[in-house]
Amino acid sequence: MEEEKQQLHVMMVPWLSYSHITAFLELSKKFSVNGLRVSFLSTPLNIRRIRQLRPIPKVDLLELPLPSIDGLPEGVESTADLKRGGTFDLLMEAMDGQKPFEDLLGRISPDFVIHDMTQYWAFLIADKLGYLVGHGAPIAEKGITVSDLTVPPPSFPSPNIRLTPFGASKFLKGIQKREGHINVGERFGLCMKNSWVMVLDTCVALEREYVHYLQTLIDRPMLPVGILLPDLPPRPAVDRCLAWLDLQHPHSVVFVSFGSECILTRQELAALALGLEESEVPFVCVLLGQMAAELPKGFVERTQLRGLLVTKWAPQLHILSHSSVGAFLTHCGWNSVMGRIEVWGAACRTSSATRTELKC
């Protein structure tokens, strides 16, 4: 009991998305094995899924039910559940119920709260209860245009990284101000303005200049915590994708996967199918939900001798680490990108000639 009192206690509060939950879980495990007491907070359904999928030793899994919100069906507790109804905005609004979080925080009294970039209200409650919060770094309030976003800002580390006009327009639509609603951009801004330190799911060896740029921009300490991915589990005894890959030549296959939440339009699917068909290269294409039914007529039959279409869950880390995979076409979700980098890094570390090139 005395030892438990002396432990630093961290509460983890991820956004309601599997990719965010996974990253927070991996960081929780790192904290716990290094002697910290960890409380991990999410909704009952997400906590139940965590318990079913993997053991998390030495991490207290705490449930905080979502309040009822008009338009959000019962049982929608993550972005992956939104296919059954509701919207991203409604899910954020449901998580904004602050009183239950305040009661829980006051009851368990952690030393630190690490929350995601959508929970702008966490610092308000922490401040109310006497926790240390940030000192209010300035955040730009001027209007942003499409042309502003297609040009790198002054002192940005790379002149080659910029949004296209299409990407900039889409981004601006997502942060449009609406009366009575706090959008994602405003949430991010409030979190950056009021947090004490920013924890980053990256490593200095990978993004040194960008970590330094962000720290200079918002005047906050930056804490890169490395690549937060679960360990590669044992290979499944029977798996259609891996068995098919075993028959292909090394580095010959294009792996196509857009995650569990990225839904392509019919036009995008047509363009993807055309590219895969005309490339004449072997491929594994994962399309979840109803997307496979929207593919152009005859595509599957014309490519079945050199392509594999998957419409259910696939062991992505095992596929990415397979010697037959030579390219990865993805929606650029950070966990997917990091998964490929981690696999590439493991391969590099086996070679003495390249071992010093990767230090993540």
Short mmCIF file of N, CA and C in Angstrom, two decimals, residues 68-222:
data_model
loop_
_atom_site.label_atom_id
_atom_site.label_comp_id
_atom_site.label_asym_id
_atom_site.label_seq_id
_atom_site.Cartn_x
_atom_site.Cartn_y
_atom_site.Cartn_z
N SER A 68 -26.47 10.12 -23.37
CA SER A 68 -27.32 10.01 -24.55
C SER A 68 -27.35 11.34 -25.30
N ILE A 69 -27.17 11.25 -26.63
CA ILE A 69 -27.19 12.43 -27.49
C ILE A 69 -28.18 12.16 -28.62
N ASP A 70 -29.08 13.10 -28.87
CA ASP A 70 -30.03 12.94 -29.98
C ASP A 70 -29.28 12.75 -31.29
N GLY A 71 -29.62 11.67 -32.01
CA GLY A 71 -29.00 11.39 -33.30
C GLY A 71 -27.86 10.40 -33.22
N LEU A 72 -27.38 10.09 -32.00
CA LEU A 72 -26.30 9.11 -31.85
C LEU A 72 -26.90 7.81 -31.31
N PRO A 73 -26.93 6.74 -32.13
CA PRO A 73 -27.56 5.49 -31.69
C PRO A 73 -26.86 4.87 -30.48
N GLU A 74 -27.61 4.14 -29.71
CA GLU A 74 -27.05 3.41 -28.58
C GLU A 74 -26.01 2.40 -29.10
N GLY A 75 -24.89 2.29 -28.43
CA GLY A 75 -23.85 1.36 -28.82
C GLY A 75 -22.81 1.95 -29.76
N VAL A 76 -22.97 3.20 -30.17
CA VAL A 76 -21.94 3.88 -30.97
C VAL A 76 -20.99 4.56 -30.00
N GLU A 77 -19.82 3.95 -29.83
CA GLU A 77 -18.86 4.44 -28.84
C GLU A 77 -17.46 4.65 -29.43
N SER A 78 -17.34 4.52 -30.75
CA SER A 78 -16.07 4.80 -31.41
C SER A 78 -16.35 5.24 -32.84
N THR A 79 -15.35 5.79 -33.49
CA THR A 79 -15.53 6.22 -34.89
C THR A 79 -15.83 5.03 -35.79
N ALA A 80 -15.34 3.86 -35.43
CA ALA A 80 -15.63 2.67 -36.24
C ALA A 80 -17.10 2.27 -36.18
N ASP A 81 -17.80 2.69 -35.11
CA ASP A 81 -19.21 2.35 -34.95
C ASP A 81 -20.13 3.29 -35.72
N LEU A 82 -19.59 4.37 -36.26
CA LEU A 82 -20.44 5.39 -36.89
C LEU A 82 -21.14 4.89 -38.14
N LYS A 83 -20.69 3.78 -38.69
CA LYS A 83 -21.38 3.22 -39.86
C LYS A 83 -22.80 2.78 -39.51
N ARG A 84 -23.08 2.65 -38.21
CA ARG A 84 -24.42 2.28 -37.77
C ARG A 84 -25.29 3.51 -37.48
N GLY A 85 -24.73 4.69 -37.70
CA GLY A 85 -25.51 5.92 -37.48
C GLY A 85 -24.73 6.93 -36.69
N GLY A 86 -25.22 8.17 -36.71
CA GLY A 86 -24.55 9.24 -35.99
C GLY A 86 -23.46 9.87 -36.85
N THR A 87 -22.80 10.88 -36.28
CA THR A 87 -21.73 11.58 -36.98
C THR A 87 -20.55 11.78 -36.06
N PHE A 88 -19.41 12.14 -36.67
CA PHE A 88 -18.19 12.44 -35.92
C PHE A 88 -18.46 13.54 -34.90
N ASP A 89 -19.19 14.58 -35.32
CA ASP A 89 -19.48 15.71 -34.43
C ASP A 89 -20.31 15.28 -33.22
N LEU A 90 -21.30 14.42 -33.46
CA LEU A 90 -22.14 13.95 -32.35
C LEU A 90 -21.34 13.10 -31.37
N LEU A 91 -20.40 12.31 -31.88
CA LEU A 91 -19.56 11.48 -31.00
C LEU A 91 -18.68 12.38 -30.13
N MET A 92 -18.13 13.45 -30.73
CA MET A 92 -17.33 14.40 -29.95
C MET A 92 -18.20 15.08 -28.89
N GLU A 93 -19.41 15.45 -29.27
CA GLU A 93 -20.32 16.12 -28.33
C GLU A 93 -20.65 15.19 -27.17
N ALA A 94 -20.85 13.91 -27.45
CA ALA A 94 -21.16 12.95 -26.38
C ALA A 94 -20.00 12.83 -25.41
N MET A 95 -18.77 12.85 -25.95
CA MET A 95 -17.61 12.72 -25.06
C MET A 95 -17.36 13.99 -24.26
N ASP A 96 -18.01 15.08 -24.64
CA ASP A 96 -17.80 16.34 -23.94
C ASP A 96 -18.53 16.41 -22.61
N GLY A 97 -19.24 15.36 -22.23
CA GLY A 97 -19.90 15.36 -20.92
C GLY A 97 -18.87 15.45 -19.82
N GLN A 98 -18.74 16.61 -19.16
CA GLN A 98 -17.61 16.88 -18.29
C GLN A 98 -17.81 16.46 -16.84
N LYS A 99 -19.05 16.46 -16.36
CA LYS A 99 -19.29 16.19 -14.94
C LYS A 99 -18.83 14.79 -14.53
N PRO A 100 -19.17 13.70 -15.27
CA PRO A 100 -18.67 12.38 -14.86
C PRO A 100 -17.14 12.33 -14.83
N PHE A 101 -16.49 12.96 -15.80
CA PHE A 101 -15.01 12.98 -15.81
C PHE A 101 -14.48 13.73 -14.59
N GLU A 102 -15.11 14.85 -14.25
CA GLU A 102 -14.68 15.62 -13.08
C GLU A 102 -14.82 14.79 -11.81
N ASP A 103 -15.95 14.08 -11.67
CA ASP A 103 -16.16 13.25 -10.48
C ASP A 103 -15.10 12.15 -10.39
N LEU A 104 -14.81 11.51 -11.52
CA LEU A 104 -13.81 10.43 -11.53
C LEU A 104 -12.42 10.97 -11.22
N LEU A 105 -12.07 12.10 -11.83
CA LEU A 105 -10.75 12.68 -11.60
C LEU A 105 -10.57 13.06 -10.14
N GLY A 106 -11.62 13.64 -9.55
CA GLY A 106 -11.54 13.99 -8.14
C GLY A 106 -11.43 12.78 -7.24
N ARG A 107 -12.05 11.67 -7.66
CA ARG A 107 -12.05 10.46 -6.83
C ARG A 107 -10.71 9.73 -6.85
N ILE A 108 -10.09 9.58 -8.04
CA ILE A 108 -8.86 8.78 -8.10
C ILE A 108 -7.61 9.65 -8.01
N SER A 109 -7.73 10.95 -8.23
CA SER A 109 -6.67 11.92 -8.00
C SER A 109 -5.31 11.51 -8.58
N PRO A 110 -5.18 11.42 -9.90
CA PRO A 110 -3.87 11.09 -10.50
C PRO A 110 -2.91 12.28 -10.41
N ASP A 111 -1.64 12.01 -10.62
CA ASP A 111 -0.64 13.08 -10.64
C ASP A 111 -0.62 13.81 -11.98
N PHE A 112 -0.89 13.06 -13.06
CA PHE A 112 -0.89 13.64 -14.40
C PHE A 112 -2.10 13.12 -15.18
N VAL A 113 -2.59 13.93 -16.11
CA VAL A 113 -3.62 13.50 -17.04
C VAL A 113 -3.07 13.69 -18.45
N ILE A 114 -2.99 12.59 -19.22
CA ILE A 114 -2.59 12.68 -20.62
C ILE A 114 -3.84 12.43 -21.45
N HIS A 115 -4.32 13.50 -22.11
CA HIS A 115 -5.55 13.39 -22.88
C HIS A 115 -5.29 13.67 -24.34
N ASP A 116 -6.23 13.26 -25.17
CA ASP A 116 -6.09 13.41 -26.61
C ASP A 116 -6.41 14.85 -27.02
N MET A 117 -6.21 15.13 -28.32
CA MET A 117 -6.32 16.51 -28.80
C MET A 117 -7.76 16.96 -29.04
N THR A 118 -8.74 16.09 -28.78
CA THR A 118 -10.14 16.51 -28.91
C THR A 118 -10.75 16.91 -27.56
N GLN A 119 -10.13 16.49 -26.46
CA GLN A 119 -10.68 16.73 -25.13
C GLN A 119 -10.20 18.08 -24.58
N TYR A 120 -10.64 19.16 -25.22
CA TYR A 120 -10.22 20.51 -24.82
C TYR A 120 -10.65 20.85 -23.40
N TRP A 121 -11.69 20.16 -22.91
CA TRP A 121 -12.25 20.46 -21.60
C TRP A 121 -11.47 19.84 -20.45
N ALA A 122 -10.55 18.93 -20.76
CA ALA A 122 -9.82 18.25 -19.69
C ALA A 122 -9.00 19.23 -18.86
N PHE A 123 -8.40 20.22 -19.54
CA PHE A 123 -7.58 21.18 -18.79
C PHE A 123 -8.45 22.07 -17.90
N LEU A 124 -9.68 22.36 -18.32
CA LEU A 124 -10.57 23.19 -17.51
C LEU A 124 -10.88 22.49 -16.18
N ILE A 125 -11.15 21.20 -16.28
CA ILE A 125 -11.46 20.43 -15.06
C ILE A 125 -10.21 20.27 -14.20
N ALA A 126 -9.06 19.99 -14.85
CA ALA A 126 -7.82 19.85 -14.10
C ALA A 126 -7.48 21.15 -13.36
N ASP A 127 -7.69 22.29 -14.03
CA ASP A 127 -7.42 23.58 -13.40
C ASP A 127 -8.37 23.81 -12.22
N LYS A 128 -9.63 23.44 -12.40
CA LYS A 128 -10.63 23.61 -11.34
C LYS A 128 -10.27 22.80 -10.10
N LEU A 129 -9.69 21.61 -10.33
CA LEU A 129 -9.33 20.73 -9.22
C LEU A 129 -7.93 20.99 -8.69
N GLY A 130 -7.24 22.00 -9.25
CA GLY A 130 -5.94 22.37 -8.70
C GLY A 130 -4.76 21.70 -9.34
N TYR A 131 -4.93 21.14 -10.55
CA TYR A 131 -3.81 20.53 -11.25
C TYR A 131 -3.02 21.61 -11.98
N LEU A 132 -1.74 21.29 -12.26
CA LEU A 132 -0.90 22.19 -13.02
C LEU A 132 -1.33 22.15 -14.49
N VAL A 133 -1.59 23.33 -15.05
CA VAL A 133 -1.93 23.40 -16.47
C VAL A 133 -1.04 24.43 -17.13
N GLY A 134 -1.20 24.60 -18.44
CA GLY A 134 -0.32 25.47 -19.21
C GLY A 134 -0.54 26.94 -18.92
N HIS A 135 0.36 27.77 -19.49
CA HIS A 135 0.33 29.20 -19.21
C HIS A 135 -0.27 30.00 -20.36
N GLY A 136 -0.84 29.34 -21.36
CA GLY A 136 -1.56 30.08 -22.38
C GLY A 136 -0.72 30.62 -23.49
N ALA A 137 -0.05 29.74 -24.24
CA ALA A 137 0.72 30.18 -25.40
C ALA A 137 -0.23 30.76 -26.45
N PRO A 138 0.21 31.79 -27.17
CA PRO A 138 -0.68 32.40 -28.16
C PRO A 138 -0.97 31.47 -29.32
N ILE A 139 -2.21 31.46 -29.76
CA ILE A 139 -2.62 30.69 -30.93
C ILE A 139 -3.19 31.66 -31.96
N ALA A 140 -2.74 31.55 -33.20
CA ALA A 140 -3.19 32.48 -34.24
C ALA A 140 -4.70 32.39 -34.43
N GLU A 141 -5.36 33.52 -34.50
CA GLU A 141 -6.81 33.56 -34.66
C GLU A 141 -7.25 34.08 -36.03
N LYS A 142 -6.31 34.50 -36.87
CA LYS A 142 -6.70 35.10 -38.15
C LYS A 142 -7.31 34.06 -39.08
N GLY A 143 -8.12 34.55 -40.01
CA GLY A 143 -8.74 33.66 -40.97
C GLY A 143 -7.72 32.98 -41.85
N ILE A 144 -7.95 31.71 -42.19
CA ILE A 144 -7.03 30.94 -43.02
C ILE A 144 -7.71 30.64 -44.34
N THR A 145 -6.98 30.81 -45.43
CA THR A 145 -7.53 30.55 -46.76
C THR A 145 -6.86 29.33 -47.37
N VAL A 146 -7.41 28.83 -48.47
CA VAL A 146 -6.81 27.70 -49.17
C VAL A 146 -5.39 28.01 -49.59
N SER A 147 -5.16 29.21 -50.10
CA SER A 147 -3.81 29.56 -50.55
C SER A 147 -2.82 29.59 -49.40
N ASP A 148 -3.27 29.97 -48.20
CA ASP A 148 -2.38 29.94 -47.03
C ASP A 148 -1.85 28.54 -46.76
N LEU A 149 -2.73 27.55 -46.96
CA LEU A 149 -2.37 26.17 -46.61
C LEU A 149 -1.58 25.46 -47.70
N THR A 150 -1.53 26.02 -48.89
CA THR A 150 -0.77 25.38 -49.97
C THR A 150 0.67 25.88 -50.03
N VAL A 151 1.04 26.76 -49.12
CA VAL A 151 2.41 27.27 -49.04
C VAL A 151 2.95 26.99 -47.64
N PRO A 152 4.13 26.38 -47.50
CA PRO A 152 4.68 26.13 -46.16
C PRO A 152 4.87 27.44 -45.40
N PRO A 153 4.58 27.45 -44.10
CA PRO A 153 4.74 28.67 -43.32
C PRO A 153 6.22 29.02 -43.15
N PRO A 154 6.51 30.26 -42.78
CA PRO A 154 7.91 30.67 -42.58
C PRO A 154 8.61 29.77 -41.55
N SER A 155 9.84 29.44 -41.83
CA SER A 155 10.72 28.61 -40.98
C SER A 155 10.31 27.15 -40.89
N PHE A 156 9.30 26.73 -41.68
CA PHE A 156 8.93 25.31 -41.70
C PHE A 156 10.11 24.50 -42.26
N PRO A 157 10.42 23.34 -41.67
CA PRO A 157 11.64 22.62 -42.04
C PRO A 157 11.77 22.21 -43.50
N SER A 158 10.67 21.93 -44.18
CA SER A 158 10.76 21.47 -45.56
C SER A 158 9.87 22.31 -46.47
N PRO A 159 10.42 22.85 -47.58
CA PRO A 159 9.59 23.59 -48.53
C PRO A 159 8.75 22.67 -49.42
N ASN A 160 8.98 21.36 -49.32
CA ASN A 160 8.30 20.40 -50.21
C ASN A 160 7.04 19.80 -49.61
N ILE A 161 6.78 20.06 -48.34
CA ILE A 161 5.61 19.51 -47.68
C ILE A 161 4.53 20.58 -47.63
N ARG A 162 3.45 20.35 -48.35
CA ARG A 162 2.36 21.31 -48.40
C ARG A 162 1.08 20.60 -48.79
N LEU A 163 -0.05 21.22 -48.53
CA LEU A 163 -1.33 20.67 -48.94
C LEU A 163 -1.63 21.05 -50.38
N THR A 164 -2.30 20.15 -51.09
CA THR A 164 -2.82 20.50 -52.41
C THR A 164 -4.07 21.37 -52.21
N PRO A 165 -4.50 22.11 -53.23
CA PRO A 165 -5.74 22.89 -53.09
C PRO A 165 -6.92 22.03 -52.67
N PHE A 166 -7.01 20.80 -53.20
CA PHE A 166 -8.11 19.91 -52.82
C PHE A 166 -8.02 19.56 -51.34
N GLY A 167 -6.82 19.19 -50.88
CA GLY A 167 -6.64 18.84 -49.48
C GLY A 167 -6.88 20.02 -48.56
N ALA A 168 -6.44 21.20 -48.98
CA ALA A 168 -6.64 22.40 -48.17
C ALA A 168 -8.13 22.74 -48.05
N SER A 169 -8.87 22.61 -49.15
CA SER A 169 -10.31 22.89 -49.12
C SER A 169 -11.03 21.93 -48.20
N LYS A 170 -10.66 20.66 -48.27
CA LYS A 170 -11.29 19.65 -47.42
C LYS A 170 -10.99 19.92 -45.95
N PHE A 171 -9.74 20.32 -45.67
CA PHE A 171 -9.36 20.63 -44.29
C PHE A 171 -10.16 21.82 -43.75
N LEU A 172 -10.29 22.87 -44.56
CA LEU A 172 -11.00 24.06 -44.12
C LEU A 172 -12.48 23.78 -43.86
N LYS A 173 -13.08 22.88 -44.66
CA LYS A 173 -14.47 22.51 -44.42
C LYS A 173 -14.64 21.87 -43.05
N GLY A 174 -13.61 21.10 -42.64
CA GLY A 174 -13.68 20.41 -41.36
C GLY A 174 -13.52 21.31 -40.16
N ILE A 175 -13.00 22.54 -40.37
CA ILE A 175 -12.79 23.44 -39.23
C ILE A 175 -13.63 24.71 -39.34
N GLN A 176 -14.66 24.66 -40.18
CA GLN A 176 -15.54 25.82 -40.28
C GLN A 176 -16.25 26.08 -38.96
N LYS A 177 -16.33 27.33 -38.57
CA LYS A 177 -17.00 27.70 -37.32
C LYS A 177 -18.52 27.56 -37.47
N ARG A 178 -19.13 26.95 -36.47
CA ARG A 178 -20.58 26.84 -36.45
C ARG A 178 -21.07 27.19 -35.06
N GLU A 179 -22.13 27.95 -35.01
CA GLU A 179 -22.64 28.40 -33.72
C GLU A 179 -23.04 27.21 -32.84
N GLY A 180 -22.58 27.23 -31.61
CA GLY A 180 -22.90 26.17 -30.67
C GLY A 180 -22.10 24.90 -30.84
N HIS A 181 -21.08 24.92 -31.70
CA HIS A 181 -20.29 23.72 -31.95
C HIS A 181 -18.81 24.06 -31.91
N ILE A 182 -18.02 23.24 -31.24
CA ILE A 182 -16.57 23.42 -31.19
C ILE A 182 -15.95 22.41 -32.15
N ASN A 183 -15.37 22.89 -33.24
CA ASN A 183 -14.85 21.97 -34.25
C ASN A 183 -13.48 21.43 -33.87
N VAL A 184 -12.98 20.51 -34.69
CA VAL A 184 -11.70 19.85 -34.40
C VAL A 184 -10.56 20.85 -34.31
N GLY A 185 -10.52 21.81 -35.26
CA GLY A 185 -9.44 22.79 -35.23
C GLY A 185 -9.42 23.60 -33.95
N GLU A 186 -10.60 24.02 -33.48
CA GLU A 186 -10.69 24.78 -32.23
C GLU A 186 -10.28 23.92 -31.04
N ARG A 187 -10.65 22.64 -31.07
CA ARG A 187 -10.25 21.74 -29.99
C ARG A 187 -8.73 21.60 -29.93
N PHE A 188 -8.13 21.39 -31.09
CA PHE A 188 -6.67 21.25 -31.13
C PHE A 188 -6.00 22.53 -30.60
N GLY A 189 -6.53 23.68 -31.06
CA GLY A 189 -5.94 24.94 -30.64
C GLY A 189 -6.03 25.14 -29.14
N LEU A 190 -7.18 24.85 -28.54
CA LEU A 190 -7.35 25.00 -27.11
C LEU A 190 -6.44 24.05 -26.33
N CYS A 191 -6.30 22.82 -26.83
CA CYS A 191 -5.42 21.86 -26.15
C CYS A 191 -3.96 22.33 -26.20
N MET A 192 -3.52 22.80 -27.36
CA MET A 192 -2.15 23.28 -27.47
C MET A 192 -1.92 24.51 -26.60
N LYS A 193 -2.93 25.35 -26.51
CA LYS A 193 -2.80 26.60 -25.75
C LYS A 193 -2.71 26.36 -24.25
N ASN A 194 -3.38 25.34 -23.75
CA ASN A 194 -3.54 25.19 -22.31
C ASN A 194 -2.84 23.99 -21.69
N SER A 195 -2.29 23.10 -22.49
CA SER A 195 -1.63 21.93 -21.92
C SER A 195 -0.24 22.29 -21.40
N TRP A 196 0.23 21.52 -20.48
CA TRP A 196 1.54 21.76 -19.88
C TRP A 196 2.65 21.24 -20.76
N VAL A 197 2.45 20.06 -21.37
CA VAL A 197 3.44 19.45 -22.23
C VAL A 197 2.71 18.67 -23.31
N MET A 198 3.31 18.53 -24.50
CA MET A 198 2.70 17.75 -25.57
C MET A 198 3.45 16.43 -25.73
N VAL A 199 2.70 15.34 -25.65
CA VAL A 199 3.24 14.00 -25.85
C VAL A 199 3.03 13.62 -27.31
N LEU A 200 4.10 13.26 -28.01
CA LEU A 200 4.02 13.01 -29.45
C LEU A 200 4.28 11.55 -29.78
N ASP A 201 3.43 10.99 -30.61
CA ASP A 201 3.56 9.60 -31.07
C ASP A 201 4.55 9.57 -32.24
N THR A 202 5.82 9.83 -31.92
CA THR A 202 6.88 9.83 -32.92
C THR A 202 8.21 9.74 -32.19
N CYS A 203 9.31 9.81 -32.94
CA CYS A 203 10.62 9.78 -32.31
C CYS A 203 11.52 10.83 -32.95
N VAL A 204 12.49 11.29 -32.20
CA VAL A 204 13.37 12.36 -32.66
C VAL A 204 14.14 11.96 -33.90
N ALA A 205 14.57 10.70 -33.97
CA ALA A 205 15.35 10.27 -35.13
C ALA A 205 14.54 10.34 -36.42
N LEU A 206 13.23 10.26 -36.30
CA LEU A 206 12.36 10.29 -37.48
C LEU A 206 11.95 11.71 -37.85
N GLU A 207 11.66 12.56 -36.85
CA GLU A 207 11.09 13.87 -37.13
C GLU A 207 11.74 14.98 -36.29
N ARG A 208 13.04 14.94 -36.14
CA ARG A 208 13.73 15.88 -35.27
C ARG A 208 13.38 17.35 -35.57
N GLU A 209 13.51 17.76 -36.86
CA GLU A 209 13.29 19.16 -37.22
C GLU A 209 11.85 19.60 -36.99
N TYR A 210 10.90 18.67 -37.18
CA TYR A 210 9.49 19.01 -37.05
C TYR A 210 9.07 19.10 -35.58
N VAL A 211 9.66 18.26 -34.74
CA VAL A 211 9.41 18.35 -33.30
C VAL A 211 9.92 19.70 -32.79
N HIS A 212 11.12 20.09 -33.23
CA HIS A 212 11.69 21.37 -32.80
C HIS A 212 10.84 22.53 -33.31
N TYR A 213 10.37 22.44 -34.55
CA TYR A 213 9.53 23.50 -35.13
C TYR A 213 8.24 23.67 -34.33
N LEU A 214 7.58 22.55 -34.00
CA LEU A 214 6.34 22.61 -33.24
C LEU A 214 6.57 23.21 -31.86
N GLN A 215 7.67 22.84 -31.23
CA GLN A 215 7.98 23.38 -29.91
C GLN A 215 8.19 24.89 -29.97
N THR A 216 8.87 25.35 -31.00
CA THR A 216 9.09 26.78 -31.17
C THR A 216 7.78 27.51 -31.45
N LEU A 217 6.91 26.86 -32.23
CA LEU A 217 5.66 27.48 -32.66
C LEU A 217 4.70 27.71 -31.50
N ILE A 218 4.54 26.72 -30.62
CA ILE A 218 3.53 26.82 -29.56
C ILE A 218 4.12 27.01 -28.17
N ASP A 219 5.46 27.08 -28.09
CA ASP A 219 6.12 27.36 -26.81
C ASP A 219 5.69 26.37 -25.72
N ARG A 220 5.81 25.09 -26.06
CA ARG A 220 5.50 24.01 -25.12
C ARG A 220 6.62 22.97 -25.16
N PRO A 221 6.91 22.34 -24.01
CA PRO A 221 7.83 21.20 -24.07
C PRO A 221 7.24 20.08 -24.92
N MET A 222 8.07 19.43 -25.73
CA MET A 222 7.64 18.31 -26.57
C MET A 222 8.23 17.02 -26.00
#
